[in-house]
Amino acid sequence: MPQTPAQTLPHDTDVLIIGSGAAGLAMALRLPDHLEVLIISKGALVGGSTPWAQGGIAAALGGTEDLEQHIEDTIRAGARLPKRDVVERIVRAGPAQIAWLESLEMPFTHDQEHPDRLHLTREGGHSRRRVAHAADHTGRSLTETLVNAVKARSNITVLEHHNAIDLITARRLGETQDACLGAYVLDIKADRVVTIRSRHTTLATGGAAKAYLFTTNPDGATGDGIAMGWRAGCRVANMEFIQFHPTCLYEPRAKSFLISEAVRGEGGVLLRPDGTRFMPEHHPDAELAPRDIVARAIDAEIKRLGIDCVYLDISFKGREFIETHFPMIHRRCLEFGYDMTREPLPVVPAAHYTCGGVMVDEHAQTDIPGLFAIGETSHTGLHGANRLASNSLLECLVTAEDAARRVAELPSAPPPQASAAIPPWDESQVTDPDEAVVVTHNWDELRRSLWSYVGIVRTTKRLYRARDRINLLRREIHDYYAHFRVSNNLIELRNLVEIADLIVRSALTRHESRGLHYSKDFPDTNPRADHFNTVLVPAPARPYPQVRDRGRSTPLQD
Ligand code: FAD
Ligand code: SIN
């Protein structure tokens, strides 16, 4: 992997990958050597949600019956909304993805009794053990594996601390035929905006759970790729389905530390403060019911009893078992004074995963030629109304390969005419920000509004309340964006308010309760909505020159 190159502007590349999580890194590795690949990340190369993944990667390694059950489990957990053809394709690709990772020397945990086989754990919604993992730090090991492989490739360049602000498209430059031509990117350390031109661009920016006050996600999960894709003219689907993970450690000092579902998969039980188990009262699969059901049950218990949290107990499995299976979680909890080998852990649900995203086809192709979306940013149709545990990393790997295959197949056409005339980023009409407090205040208000009004249980009245607040915040943020120089926080906030709007609009559109979207005003599932997705279609992107600040135009979508 070459060192960060000196910034000659504009930077040209065959393939620009925005994001260095599992999806972005895997795509880069799957592309042929003759293509010049540039990965940018707004943080360090190791960043995003991927390194935090605990449970593992779902893959049916147990033959045909296992494959069929994995397909059914995915559709059942997704409240029958997942697209069967997509589920079949992605699930069937699972074993080959695990084999690929093994070929890269991913240190999967092996079965103690059969050391030639992988140890498989179980999580909610899975009818059997099916989750390949590296102890309880699968994401960290996966990232190390992919990063090592990327470093060995001379055609891949990485630019860290580069935050993509907006996509550059032919239509926005006034052409009638659209194509993605690259992106405007803030070089955070140098504090300047660079233009990156690319023949193919991929959004691999992860999810948007940071829109909520309490989340398991790291700070950068602000839905940038979804917002950029939407602004550029891509359809976005199913944004109402924000997944809440049932068991985040309830400890303010921990800043959203997840307690893996594999803890329940290995026998952990959920308890009220008085020590009684409650999940059997909510679902026949008890603690291993799909995630939406467990999160809603905890939410109901917390509200009914007026308590702060419930408790997750696995202490009865003994120290040796816990230290072997959950070494990282055990160590981290000890740092906060909780010994899970001796006592139950206090837990609460927190926003965890964005099931919706930029709509793509089976080649990870978006609505804009030359633009792909992969991983959590994309909406393939795999997850439906609720993602099955550990299907996300699987989807990252499969969509990354899909996109890479497509790029390799496409003729390497010369860049469209318009790319010759990409205007440089225009800062002539903006000044340095004068009131950074506007940004921090709006961040906080936005995330609080979503948590309070667009949470696990929704009502139409609360959704309208959220919509009103988002509209006010949106105007203020767009006004601020139009007048002041961009910063990392401002770019993220601008995206986050777009995401909040997409979530609320989608939630208001779905007049039923299904999976992660539970509305007191529409408590039933509409059987006719089986194949119905909430697809939002953007207004046509306005060309840059029509707006005052043309390098960074963001027409408000009605
Ligand atoms: P990410 O890994 O989130 O990477 C996003 C990348 O994009 C980062 O490099 C970021 O810096 C970059 N980026 C974002 N915006 C910009 C921008 N504007 N410009 C430039 N770069 C940008 N799933 C499973 O299947 N199994 C699990 O066990 C599991 N456990 C999880 C545990 C936790 C605590 C969390 C938070 C998630 C877990 N998930 C799990 C979900 C899964 O980890 C994520 O869905 C997946 O890692 C997303 O990968 P990604 O490549 O799409 O994005
Ligand atoms: C977990 O380990 O509980 C997270 C798994 C996932 O989000 O798929």
Coordinates of C-alpha atoms and ligand atoms in Angstrom, one line a residue:
M1 CA 0.0 0.0 0.0
P2 CA 1.6 3.3 -1.0
Q3 CA 2.1 6.0 1.5
T4 CA -0.4 8.8 1.4
P5 CA 0.6 10.7 -1.7
A6 CA 1.4 14.3 -1.9
Q7 CA -1.8 16.1 -2.8
T8 CA -1.7 17.0 -6.4
L9 CA -5.1 18.4 -7.4
P10 CA -7.3 17.1 -8.7
H11 CA -6.6 13.5 -7.7
D12 CA -7.5 11.0 -10.4
T13 CA -8.2 7.3 -9.9
D14 CA -10.0 4.4 -11.5
V15 CA -12.0 3.5 -8.4
L16 CA -12.7 5.7 -5.4
I17 CA -14.0 3.9 -2.4
I18 CA -15.4 6.1 0.3
G19 CA -15.0 4.2 3.6
S20 CA -12.5 1.7 5.0
G21 CA -14.8 -0.7 6.9
A22 CA -15.3 -4.3 6.0
A23 CA -17.2 -3.4 2.9
G24 CA -14.7 -0.8 1.5
L25 CA -11.6 -2.9 2.3
A26 CA -13.1 -6.1 0.9
M27 CA -14.1 -4.3 -2.3
A28 CA -10.6 -2.9 -2.8
L29 CA -9.1 -6.4 -2.3
R30 CA -11.6 -8.0 -4.8
L31 CA -10.7 -5.5 -7.6
P32 CA -8.1 -6.5 -10.2
D33 CA -4.6 -5.4 -9.7
H34 CA -4.5 -3.3 -12.9
L35 CA -7.0 -0.8 -11.5
E36 CA -5.8 2.1 -9.4
V37 CA -7.9 2.1 -6.3
L38 CA -8.1 5.0 -3.8
I39 CA -9.8 4.3 -0.4
I40 CA -10.6 7.4 1.7
S41 CA -11.7 7.4 5.3
K42 CA -12.8 10.3 7.4
G43 CA -11.0 8.7 10.4
A44 CA -8.1 6.4 10.6
L45 CA -7.8 3.4 8.3
V46 CA -9.1 1.3 11.1
G47 CA -12.4 2.9 11.9
G48 CA -16.2 2.7 11.5
S49 CA -18.4 0.0 13.1
T50 CA -16.5 -3.0 11.7
P51 CA -13.7 -3.2 14.4
W52 CA -16.5 -3.1 17.0
A53 CA -18.3 -6.2 15.7
Q54 CA -18.4 -8.9 18.3
G55 CA -20.8 -11.8 17.6
G56 CA -19.4 -12.8 14.2
I57 CA -20.3 -13.5 10.6
A58 CA -23.4 -15.6 9.7
A59 CA -22.7 -18.3 7.2
A60 CA -24.4 -21.6 6.6
L61 CA -21.4 -23.9 6.8
G62 CA -23.6 -27.0 7.6
G63 CA -24.7 -27.9 4.0
T64 CA -27.9 -27.7 2.1
E65 CA -30.3 -27.9 5.0
D66 CA -28.4 -25.2 6.9
L67 CA -28.5 -22.9 3.8
E68 CA -32.3 -23.3 3.5
Q69 CA -32.7 -22.6 7.2
H70 CA -30.5 -19.6 7.0
I71 CA -32.7 -18.3 4.2
E72 CA -35.8 -18.9 6.2
D73 CA -34.4 -17.4 9.4
T74 CA -33.4 -14.2 7.5
I75 CA -36.9 -13.8 6.1
R76 CA -38.6 -14.6 9.4
A77 CA -36.4 -12.2 11.4
G78 CA -37.0 -9.6 8.7
A79 CA -40.8 -9.9 9.3
R80 CA -41.2 -11.4 5.8
L81 CA -40.1 -8.2 4.1
P82 CA -36.7 -9.4 2.8
K83 CA -36.5 -10.1 -0.9
R84 CA -36.3 -13.8 -1.3
D85 CA -34.0 -13.8 -4.4
V86 CA -31.6 -11.4 -2.7
V87 CA -31.6 -13.4 0.5
E88 CA -30.9 -16.6 -1.4
R89 CA -28.0 -15.1 -3.3
I90 CA -26.3 -13.5 -0.3
V91 CA -26.8 -16.4 2.0
R92 CA -25.6 -18.9 -0.6
A93 CA -22.4 -16.8 -1.0
G94 CA -21.7 -17.1 2.8
P95 CA -19.5 -20.2 2.9
A96 CA -17.3 -18.9 0.0
Q97 CA -16.8 -15.6 1.9
I98 CA -15.6 -17.5 5.0
A99 CA -13.3 -19.5 2.8
W100 CA -11.9 -16.3 1.3
L101 CA -11.3 -14.9 4.8
E102 CA -9.5 -18.1 5.8
S103 CA -7.3 -17.8 2.7
L104 CA -6.4 -14.3 4.1
E105 CA -5.6 -16.0 7.4
M106 CA -8.4 -14.6 9.4
P107 CA -8.0 -16.1 12.9
F108 CA -11.4 -17.6 13.4
T109 CA -12.1 -19.5 16.6
H110 CA -12.0 -23.3 16.0
D111 CA -14.0 -26.0 17.7
Q112 CA -12.2 -27.4 20.7
E113 CA -13.4 -31.0 20.0
H114 CA -12.9 -30.8 16.3
P115 CA -10.0 -28.4 15.7
D116 CA -10.3 -28.7 11.9
R117 CA -13.8 -27.1 12.1
L118 CA -14.7 -23.5 13.0
H119 CA -16.5 -23.0 16.3
L120 CA -20.0 -21.6 15.5
T121 CA -21.9 -19.5 18.0
R122 CA -25.7 -18.8 18.0
E123 CA -27.5 -15.5 18.1
G124 CA -31.2 -14.4 18.2
G125 CA -33.4 -15.4 15.3
H126 CA -31.0 -18.2 14.2
S127 CA -32.5 -21.7 14.4
R128 CA -29.1 -23.2 14.9
R129 CA -25.4 -22.4 15.6
R130 CA -24.3 -20.6 12.4
V131 CA -22.1 -17.7 13.3
A132 CA -18.4 -17.9 12.6
H133 CA -16.3 -15.7 14.9
A134 CA -13.0 -14.8 16.4
A135 CA -13.8 -15.1 20.1
D136 CA -15.8 -11.9 20.9
H137 CA -13.7 -9.6 18.8
T138 CA -14.6 -10.7 15.3
G139 CA -14.6 -7.2 13.9
R140 CA -11.2 -6.3 15.2
S141 CA -9.7 -9.5 13.8
L142 CA -11.5 -9.1 10.5
T143 CA -10.2 -5.5 10.2
E144 CA -6.7 -6.6 10.9
T145 CA -6.9 -9.3 8.3
L146 CA -8.3 -7.0 5.6
V147 CA -5.9 -4.2 6.4
N148 CA -2.9 -6.5 6.2
A149 CA -4.0 -7.7 2.8
V150 CA -4.6 -4.1 1.6
K151 CA -1.1 -3.1 2.8
A152 CA 0.4 -5.8 0.5
R153 CA -1.3 -4.4 -2.6
S154 CA 0.5 -1.8 -4.6
N155 CA -2.5 -0.7 -6.6
I156 CA -4.4 0.5 -3.5
T157 CA -3.8 3.9 -1.9
V158 CA -5.3 5.0 1.3
L159 CA -6.1 8.6 2.4
E160 CA -7.0 8.8 6.1
H161 CA -8.8 11.8 7.6
H162 CA -10.4 12.7 4.4
N163 CA -14.1 13.4 4.7
A164 CA -16.2 13.1 1.5
I165 CA -18.6 16.1 1.4
D166 CA -20.6 15.5 -1.7
L167 CA -20.6 13.5 -4.9
I168 CA -19.8 15.2 -8.2
T169 CA -22.3 14.1 -10.9
A170 CA -22.6 14.9 -14.5
R171 CA -26.2 16.0 -14.0
R172 CA -25.2 18.5 -11.4
L173 CA -22.7 19.9 -13.9
G174 CA -25.5 20.4 -16.4
E175 CA -25.3 17.2 -18.5
T176 CA -28.5 15.4 -19.4
Q177 CA -27.0 11.9 -19.0
D178 CA -26.0 11.3 -15.5
A179 CA -22.8 9.7 -14.2
C180 CA -20.8 9.9 -11.0
L181 CA -17.5 11.7 -11.6
G182 CA -15.9 11.7 -8.1
A183 CA -16.3 13.7 -4.9
Y184 CA -15.4 16.8 -3.1
V185 CA -13.4 15.8 0.0
L186 CA -12.3 17.7 3.1
D187 CA -8.7 16.9 3.9
I188 CA -9.3 17.3 7.6
K189 CA -5.7 17.8 8.7
A190 CA -4.8 20.3 6.0
D191 CA -8.2 21.9 6.4
R192 CA -8.8 22.3 2.7
V193 CA -11.2 20.7 0.2
V194 CA -9.8 18.5 -2.6
T195 CA -11.4 17.3 -5.8
I196 CA -11.1 13.6 -6.5
R197 CA -12.1 12.4 -9.9
S198 CA -12.9 8.7 -10.5
R199 CA -14.3 6.5 -13.1
H200 CA -16.1 4.5 -10.5
T201 CA -17.1 5.6 -7.0
T202 CA -18.4 3.5 -4.2
L203 CA -20.2 4.6 -1.0
A204 CA -19.0 2.3 1.8
T205 CA -19.6 4.7 4.7
G206 CA -21.5 2.5 7.1
G207 CA -24.7 3.3 8.9
A208 CA -26.5 6.2 10.6
A209 CA -27.3 5.1 14.2
K210 CA -25.5 8.2 15.5
A211 CA -28.8 9.9 14.6
Y212 CA -29.9 8.6 18.0
L213 CA -28.8 9.8 21.4
F214 CA -28.0 6.3 22.6
T215 CA -26.2 4.0 20.2
T216 CA -23.8 1.2 20.0
N217 CA -22.1 2.8 17.0
P218 CA -18.9 4.8 17.0
D219 CA -19.0 8.6 16.5
G220 CA -18.7 8.6 12.7
A221 CA -21.8 6.6 12.0
T222 CA -23.6 9.7 10.6
G223 CA -25.1 8.2 7.4
D224 CA -22.9 10.2 5.2
G225 CA -23.1 7.9 2.2
I226 CA -26.8 7.7 2.4
A227 CA -27.2 11.4 2.6
M228 CA -24.6 12.0 -0.3
G229 CA -26.4 9.4 -2.4
W230 CA -29.8 11.0 -1.8
R231 CA -28.6 14.5 -2.5
A232 CA -27.0 13.2 -5.8
G233 CA -30.3 11.7 -6.9
C234 CA -30.3 8.1 -5.6
R235 CA -33.5 6.4 -4.3
V236 CA -33.3 5.5 -0.6
A237 CA -35.4 2.7 0.9
N238 CA -36.6 1.4 4.3
M239 CA -35.1 4.1 6.5
E240 CA -37.8 3.5 9.1
F241 CA -36.2 0.2 10.1
I242 CA -33.5 1.3 12.5
Q243 CA -32.5 -1.7 14.6
F244 CA -32.1 -1.3 18.3
H245 CA -29.7 -3.8 19.9
P246 CA -31.3 -5.2 23.1
T247 CA -28.2 -5.3 25.2
C248 CA -25.9 -2.2 25.5
L249 CA -24.1 -2.0 28.9
Y250 CA -26.0 0.5 31.1
E251 CA -23.0 2.5 32.3
P252 CA -22.5 6.2 31.3
R253 CA -18.7 5.8 31.5
A254 CA -18.7 3.0 29.0
K255 CA -20.0 5.2 26.1
S256 CA -22.2 2.7 24.3
F257 CA -20.5 -0.7 24.9
L258 CA -22.3 -3.6 23.4
I259 CA -22.8 -6.9 25.2
S260 CA -23.0 -9.4 22.3
E261 CA -26.1 -11.3 21.5
A262 CA -23.8 -14.4 21.5
V263 CA -24.0 -14.0 25.3
R264 CA -27.6 -14.9 25.1
G265 CA -26.8 -17.5 22.3
E266 CA -24.6 -19.3 24.8
G267 CA -27.3 -19.4 27.5
G268 CA -27.5 -15.8 29.0
V269 CA -30.9 -14.8 30.4
L270 CA -32.6 -11.4 30.8
L271 CA -33.8 -10.6 34.3
R272 CA -35.9 -7.9 36.0
P273 CA -34.3 -6.2 39.0
D274 CA -36.1 -8.8 41.3
G275 CA -34.2 -11.6 39.5
T276 CA -37.2 -13.0 37.5
R277 CA -36.9 -13.9 33.9
F278 CA -39.3 -12.1 31.5
M279 CA -38.6 -13.1 27.9
P280 CA -40.6 -16.4 28.0
E281 CA -43.6 -14.2 28.7
H282 CA -43.0 -12.2 25.4
H283 CA -42.0 -14.9 22.8
P284 CA -41.6 -18.7 22.6
D285 CA -37.9 -18.3 21.6
A286 CA -37.4 -16.2 24.8
E287 CA -33.9 -14.5 24.8
L288 CA -33.2 -15.9 21.3
A289 CA -36.3 -14.3 19.7
P290 CA -35.4 -11.9 16.8
R291 CA -33.8 -8.7 18.0
D292 CA -36.8 -6.3 17.4
I293 CA -38.9 -8.5 19.7
V294 CA -36.3 -8.7 22.5
A295 CA -35.6 -4.9 22.3
R296 CA -39.3 -4.1 22.5
A297 CA -39.8 -6.5 25.4
I298 CA -37.0 -4.8 27.4
D299 CA -38.4 -1.4 26.5
A300 CA -41.9 -2.5 27.7
E301 CA -40.5 -3.9 31.0
I302 CA -38.5 -0.7 31.6
K303 CA -41.5 1.5 31.0
R304 CA -43.9 -0.7 32.9
L305 CA -41.8 -1.0 36.0
G306 CA -40.3 2.5 35.9
I307 CA -36.7 1.1 36.0
D308 CA -33.5 2.3 34.3
C309 CA -32.4 -1.0 32.9
V310 CA -32.8 -4.8 33.0
Y311 CA -30.1 -7.4 33.7
L312 CA -28.3 -10.0 31.6
D313 CA -27.0 -13.0 33.5
I314 CA -24.5 -15.6 32.3
S315 CA -22.6 -15.9 35.5
F316 CA -23.9 -19.5 36.0
K317 CA -21.7 -20.7 33.1
G318 CA -18.6 -20.2 35.2
R319 CA -15.4 -18.2 34.9
E320 CA -13.6 -20.5 32.6
F321 CA -16.4 -20.6 30.0
I322 CA -16.8 -16.8 30.1
E323 CA -13.1 -16.1 29.9
T324 CA -12.8 -18.4 26.9
H325 CA -15.9 -17.2 25.0
F326 CA -16.1 -13.5 25.9
P327 CA -12.6 -12.4 26.9
M328 CA -12.9 -8.9 25.6
I329 CA -16.4 -8.2 27.0
H330 CA -15.4 -9.6 30.4
R331 CA -12.3 -7.5 30.5
R332 CA -14.1 -4.3 29.5
C333 CA -16.9 -4.8 32.0
L334 CA -14.3 -5.4 34.8
E335 CA -12.9 -1.9 34.0
F336 CA -16.3 -0.5 34.9
G337 CA -16.6 -2.6 38.0
Y338 CA -18.9 -5.4 36.7
D339 CA -17.7 -9.0 37.0
M340 CA -19.9 -11.0 34.6
T341 CA -18.5 -14.3 36.0
R342 CA -20.2 -13.4 39.4
E343 CA -23.1 -11.1 38.7
P344 CA -25.7 -10.0 36.1
L345 CA -24.8 -7.0 33.8
P346 CA -27.1 -3.9 33.6
V347 CA -28.3 -3.5 30.0
V348 CA -30.6 -1.3 27.9
P349 CA -31.4 -1.2 24.2
A350 CA -29.6 1.3 21.9
A351 CA -29.7 2.2 18.2
H352 CA -27.5 -0.2 16.4
Y353 CA -28.0 -0.7 12.7
T354 CA -29.5 1.0 9.7
C355 CA -31.5 -1.6 7.7
G356 CA -32.4 0.9 5.0
G357 CA -30.1 2.8 2.7
V358 CA -29.2 3.6 -0.9
M359 CA -31.0 1.3 -3.2
V360 CA -28.8 -1.0 -5.2
D361 CA -29.2 -3.9 -7.7
E362 CA -27.5 -7.3 -7.5
H363 CA -24.3 -5.6 -8.8
A364 CA -24.3 -3.0 -6.0
Q365 CA -25.1 -0.5 -8.6
T366 CA -27.1 2.6 -7.6
D367 CA -29.4 4.7 -9.7
I368 CA -26.5 6.8 -10.9
P369 CA -24.1 5.2 -13.5
G370 CA -20.6 4.8 -12.0
L371 CA -21.9 5.0 -8.4
F372 CA -22.0 1.9 -6.2
A373 CA -23.1 1.4 -2.6
I374 CA -22.1 -1.5 -0.4
G375 CA -22.3 -2.7 3.2
E376 CA -24.5 -0.9 5.7
T377 CA -24.9 2.1 3.4
S378 CA -26.7 0.1 0.9
H379 CA -30.2 -1.3 0.7
T380 CA -30.1 -4.6 -1.1
G381 CA -33.4 -6.0 0.3
L382 CA -31.6 -8.6 2.5
H383 CA -32.8 -7.4 5.9
G384 CA -36.4 -6.4 5.3
A385 CA -37.9 -5.0 8.5
N386 CA -35.3 -6.3 10.9
R387 CA -31.7 -7.6 10.3
L388 CA -30.9 -11.1 11.4
A389 CA -27.9 -11.1 13.8
S390 CA -24.5 -11.3 12.1
N391 CA -25.9 -11.0 8.6
S392 CA -24.4 -7.5 8.2
L393 CA -20.8 -8.5 7.9
L394 CA -21.9 -11.2 5.5
E395 CA -23.7 -8.6 3.4
C396 CA -20.6 -6.3 3.5
L397 CA -18.4 -9.0 2.1
V398 CA -20.9 -10.1 -0.6
T399 CA -21.8 -6.7 -1.8
A400 CA -18.2 -5.7 -1.9
E401 CA -17.5 -8.7 -4.2
D402 CA -20.5 -7.9 -6.3
A403 CA -19.4 -4.3 -6.9
A404 CA -15.8 -5.3 -7.6
R405 CA -16.9 -7.9 -10.1
R406 CA -19.1 -5.3 -11.9
V407 CA -16.4 -2.7 -12.0
A408 CA -14.0 -5.2 -13.5
E409 CA -16.6 -6.2 -16.2
L410 CA -17.3 -2.6 -17.3
P411 CA -15.4 -1.3 -20.2
S412 CA -12.9 1.3 -19.0
A413 CA -14.6 4.1 -20.9
P414 CA -13.0 7.5 -20.9
P415 CA -14.5 9.7 -18.2
P416 CA -17.6 11.6 -19.4
Q417 CA -17.1 14.9 -21.0
A418 CA -18.3 16.8 -18.0
S419 CA -15.4 15.6 -15.9
A420 CA -13.0 17.8 -17.8
A421 CA -15.0 20.8 -16.5
I422 CA -15.4 19.9 -12.8
P423 CA -15.5 23.2 -11.0
P424 CA -13.1 23.5 -8.1
W425 CA -14.7 23.8 -4.6
D426 CA -15.8 27.3 -4.2
E427 CA -15.2 29.1 -0.9
S428 CA -15.4 32.6 -2.3
Q429 CA -18.7 33.4 -0.6
V430 CA -18.2 31.8 2.8
T431 CA -16.4 32.9 6.0
D432 CA -15.0 31.2 9.1
P433 CA -17.7 30.0 11.4
D434 CA -18.6 32.5 14.1
E435 CA -20.8 30.4 16.4
A436 CA -19.7 26.8 16.7
V437 CA -22.2 26.4 19.5
V438 CA -24.9 26.2 16.8
V439 CA -23.4 23.0 15.5
T440 CA -23.0 21.4 18.9
H441 CA -26.4 22.4 20.1
N442 CA -28.1 21.1 16.9
W443 CA -26.2 17.8 17.1
D444 CA -27.6 17.3 20.6
E445 CA -31.1 18.4 19.8
L446 CA -31.4 16.3 16.7
R447 CA -30.3 13.1 18.4
R448 CA -32.5 13.7 21.4
S449 CA -35.5 14.3 19.2
L450 CA -35.0 11.0 17.4
W451 CA -34.5 9.1 20.6
S452 CA -37.6 10.6 22.2
Y453 CA -40.0 10.6 19.2
V454 CA -38.8 8.0 16.7
G455 CA -37.7 5.2 19.0
I456 CA -38.6 1.6 19.6
V457 CA -42.3 2.3 20.0
R458 CA -43.8 5.1 17.8
T459 CA -46.9 7.1 17.4
T460 CA -48.0 9.3 14.5
K461 CA -48.2 12.3 16.8
R462 CA -44.7 11.8 18.0
L463 CA -43.5 11.4 14.5
Y464 CA -45.0 14.7 13.5
R465 CA -43.4 16.3 16.5
A466 CA -40.1 15.0 15.3
R467 CA -40.8 16.2 11.8
D468 CA -41.5 19.7 12.9
R469 CA -38.2 19.9 14.9
I470 CA -36.2 18.4 12.1
N471 CA -37.6 20.9 9.6
L472 CA -36.5 23.8 11.9
L473 CA -33.1 22.3 12.5
R474 CA -32.7 21.6 8.8
R475 CA -33.2 25.2 7.8
E476 CA -30.8 26.4 10.5
I477 CA -28.1 23.8 9.5
H478 CA -28.4 24.5 5.8
D479 CA -28.2 28.2 6.4
Y480 CA -25.1 27.7 8.5
Y481 CA -23.6 25.4 5.9
A482 CA -24.2 28.0 3.1
H483 CA -22.4 30.8 5.0
F484 CA -19.5 29.2 6.7
R485 CA -16.5 27.1 5.8
V486 CA -17.0 23.4 6.2
S487 CA -15.6 21.4 9.2
N488 CA -15.9 17.8 10.0
N489 CA -18.7 18.4 12.6
L490 CA -20.6 20.5 10.2
I491 CA -20.4 18.0 7.3
E492 CA -21.6 15.2 9.7
L493 CA -24.4 17.3 11.1
R494 CA -25.6 18.3 7.6
N495 CA -25.8 14.6 6.8
L496 CA -27.4 13.6 10.0
V497 CA -30.3 16.0 9.6
E498 CA -30.9 14.6 6.2
I499 CA -30.9 11.1 7.6
A500 CA -33.3 12.1 10.4
D501 CA -35.7 13.5 7.8
L502 CA -35.5 10.3 5.7
I503 CA -36.2 8.2 8.8
V504 CA -39.2 10.2 9.9
R505 CA -40.6 10.4 6.3
S506 CA -40.3 6.7 5.9
A507 CA -41.8 6.0 9.3
L508 CA -44.8 8.3 8.5
T509 CA -45.3 6.4 5.2
R510 CA -45.5 2.9 6.7
H511 CA -49.1 2.5 8.0
E512 CA -48.5 -0.8 9.8
S513 CA -46.3 -2.3 12.5
R514 CA -43.7 -4.6 11.1
G515 CA -40.3 -5.7 12.5
L516 CA -38.5 -2.7 13.8
H517 CA -41.2 -0.2 13.0
Y518 CA -43.8 -0.5 15.7
S519 CA -46.6 2.1 15.7
K520 CA -49.3 2.3 18.4
D521 CA -51.6 3.9 15.8
F522 CA -51.1 1.0 13.3
P523 CA -50.5 -2.0 15.6
D524 CA -51.3 -4.6 13.0
T525 CA -49.2 -6.0 10.2
N526 CA -50.7 -5.3 6.8
P527 CA -50.5 -8.7 4.9
R528 CA -50.7 -6.9 1.6
A529 CA -47.5 -4.9 2.4
D530 CA -45.4 -8.1 2.0
H531 CA -43.5 -6.9 -1.0
F532 CA -43.9 -3.2 -0.2
N533 CA -40.8 -1.2 0.6
T534 CA -40.8 2.5 1.6
V535 CA -38.9 3.9 -1.3
L536 CA -38.1 7.6 -1.2
V537 CA -37.4 9.2 -4.6
P538 CA -35.4 12.4 -4.5
A539 CA -36.3 15.5 -6.4
P540 CA -34.0 16.0 -9.4
A541 CA -30.6 17.3 -8.3
R542 CA -30.2 20.9 -9.3
P543 CA -27.1 21.8 -11.3
Y544 CA -24.4 23.5 -9.3
P545 CA -24.3 26.8 -11.2
Q546 CA -27.9 27.6 -10.2
V547 CA -27.1 27.9 -6.6
R548 CA -25.2 30.7 -4.9
D549 CA -22.4 28.6 -3.4
R550 CA -21.8 26.3 -6.3
G551 CA -19.1 24.1 -5.1
R552 CA -21.2 22.9 -2.2
S553 CA -24.8 23.2 -3.4
T554 CA -27.4 21.4 -1.4
P555 CA -30.8 22.2 -2.6
L556 CA -33.3 21.4 0.1
Q557 CA -35.5 18.5 -1.1
D558 CA -39.2 19.1 -0.6
Ligands
FAD1 P1 -18.2 0.7 8.7 O1 -17.4 -0.4 9.2 O2 -19.0 1.5 9.6 O3 -17.1 1.7 8.0 C1 -17.5 3.0 7.5 C2 -16.2 3.6 7.0 O4 -16.6 4.8 6.2 C3 -15.3 4.1 8.0 O5 -14.0 3.9 7.5 C4 -15.5 5.6 8.1 O6 -14.4 6.4 8.5 C5 -15.9 5.9 6.6 N1 -16.7 7.1 6.4 C6 -17.9 7.4 6.8 N2 -18.3 8.6 6.3 C7 -17.3 9.0 5.5 C8 -17.1 10.2 4.7 N3 -18.1 11.1 4.6 N4 -15.9 10.3 4.1 C9 -15.0 9.4 4.2 N5 -15.1 8.3 4.9 C10 -16.3 8.1 5.6 N6 -22.6 -7.1 12.3 C11 -22.4 -8.4 12.2 O7 -22.7 -9.0 11.1 N7 -21.9 -9.2 13.2 C12 -21.5 -8.7 14.4 O8 -21.1 -9.4 15.3 C13 -21.7 -7.3 14.6 N8 -21.5 -6.7 15.8 C14 -21.6 -5.3 15.9 C15 -21.2 -4.7 17.1 C16 -21.2 -3.3 17.2 C17 -20.8 -2.7 18.5 C18 -21.6 -2.5 16.1 C19 -21.6 -1.0 16.2 C20 -22.0 -3.2 14.9 C21 -22.0 -4.5 14.8 N9 -22.4 -5.2 13.6 C22 -22.2 -6.5 13.5 C23 -22.8 -4.4 12.4 C24 -21.6 -4.3 11.5 O9 -20.4 -4.2 12.3 C25 -21.6 -3.2 10.6 O10 -22.9 -3.2 9.9 C26 -20.6 -3.3 9.5 O11 -19.3 -3.4 10.2 C27 -20.6 -2.1 8.6 O12 -19.5 -2.1 7.8 P2 -19.3 -1.0 6.6 O13 -18.0 -1.4 5.9 O14 -20.5 -0.9 5.9 O15 -19.1 0.3 7.4
SIN2 C1 -23.7 -8.9 18.6 O1 -22.6 -9.4 18.8 O2 -24.7 -8.9 19.4 C2 -23.9 -8.0 17.4 C3 -24.2 -8.9 16.2 C4 -24.8 -8.1 15.1 O3 -25.1 -6.9 15.2 O4 -25.1 -8.7 14.1

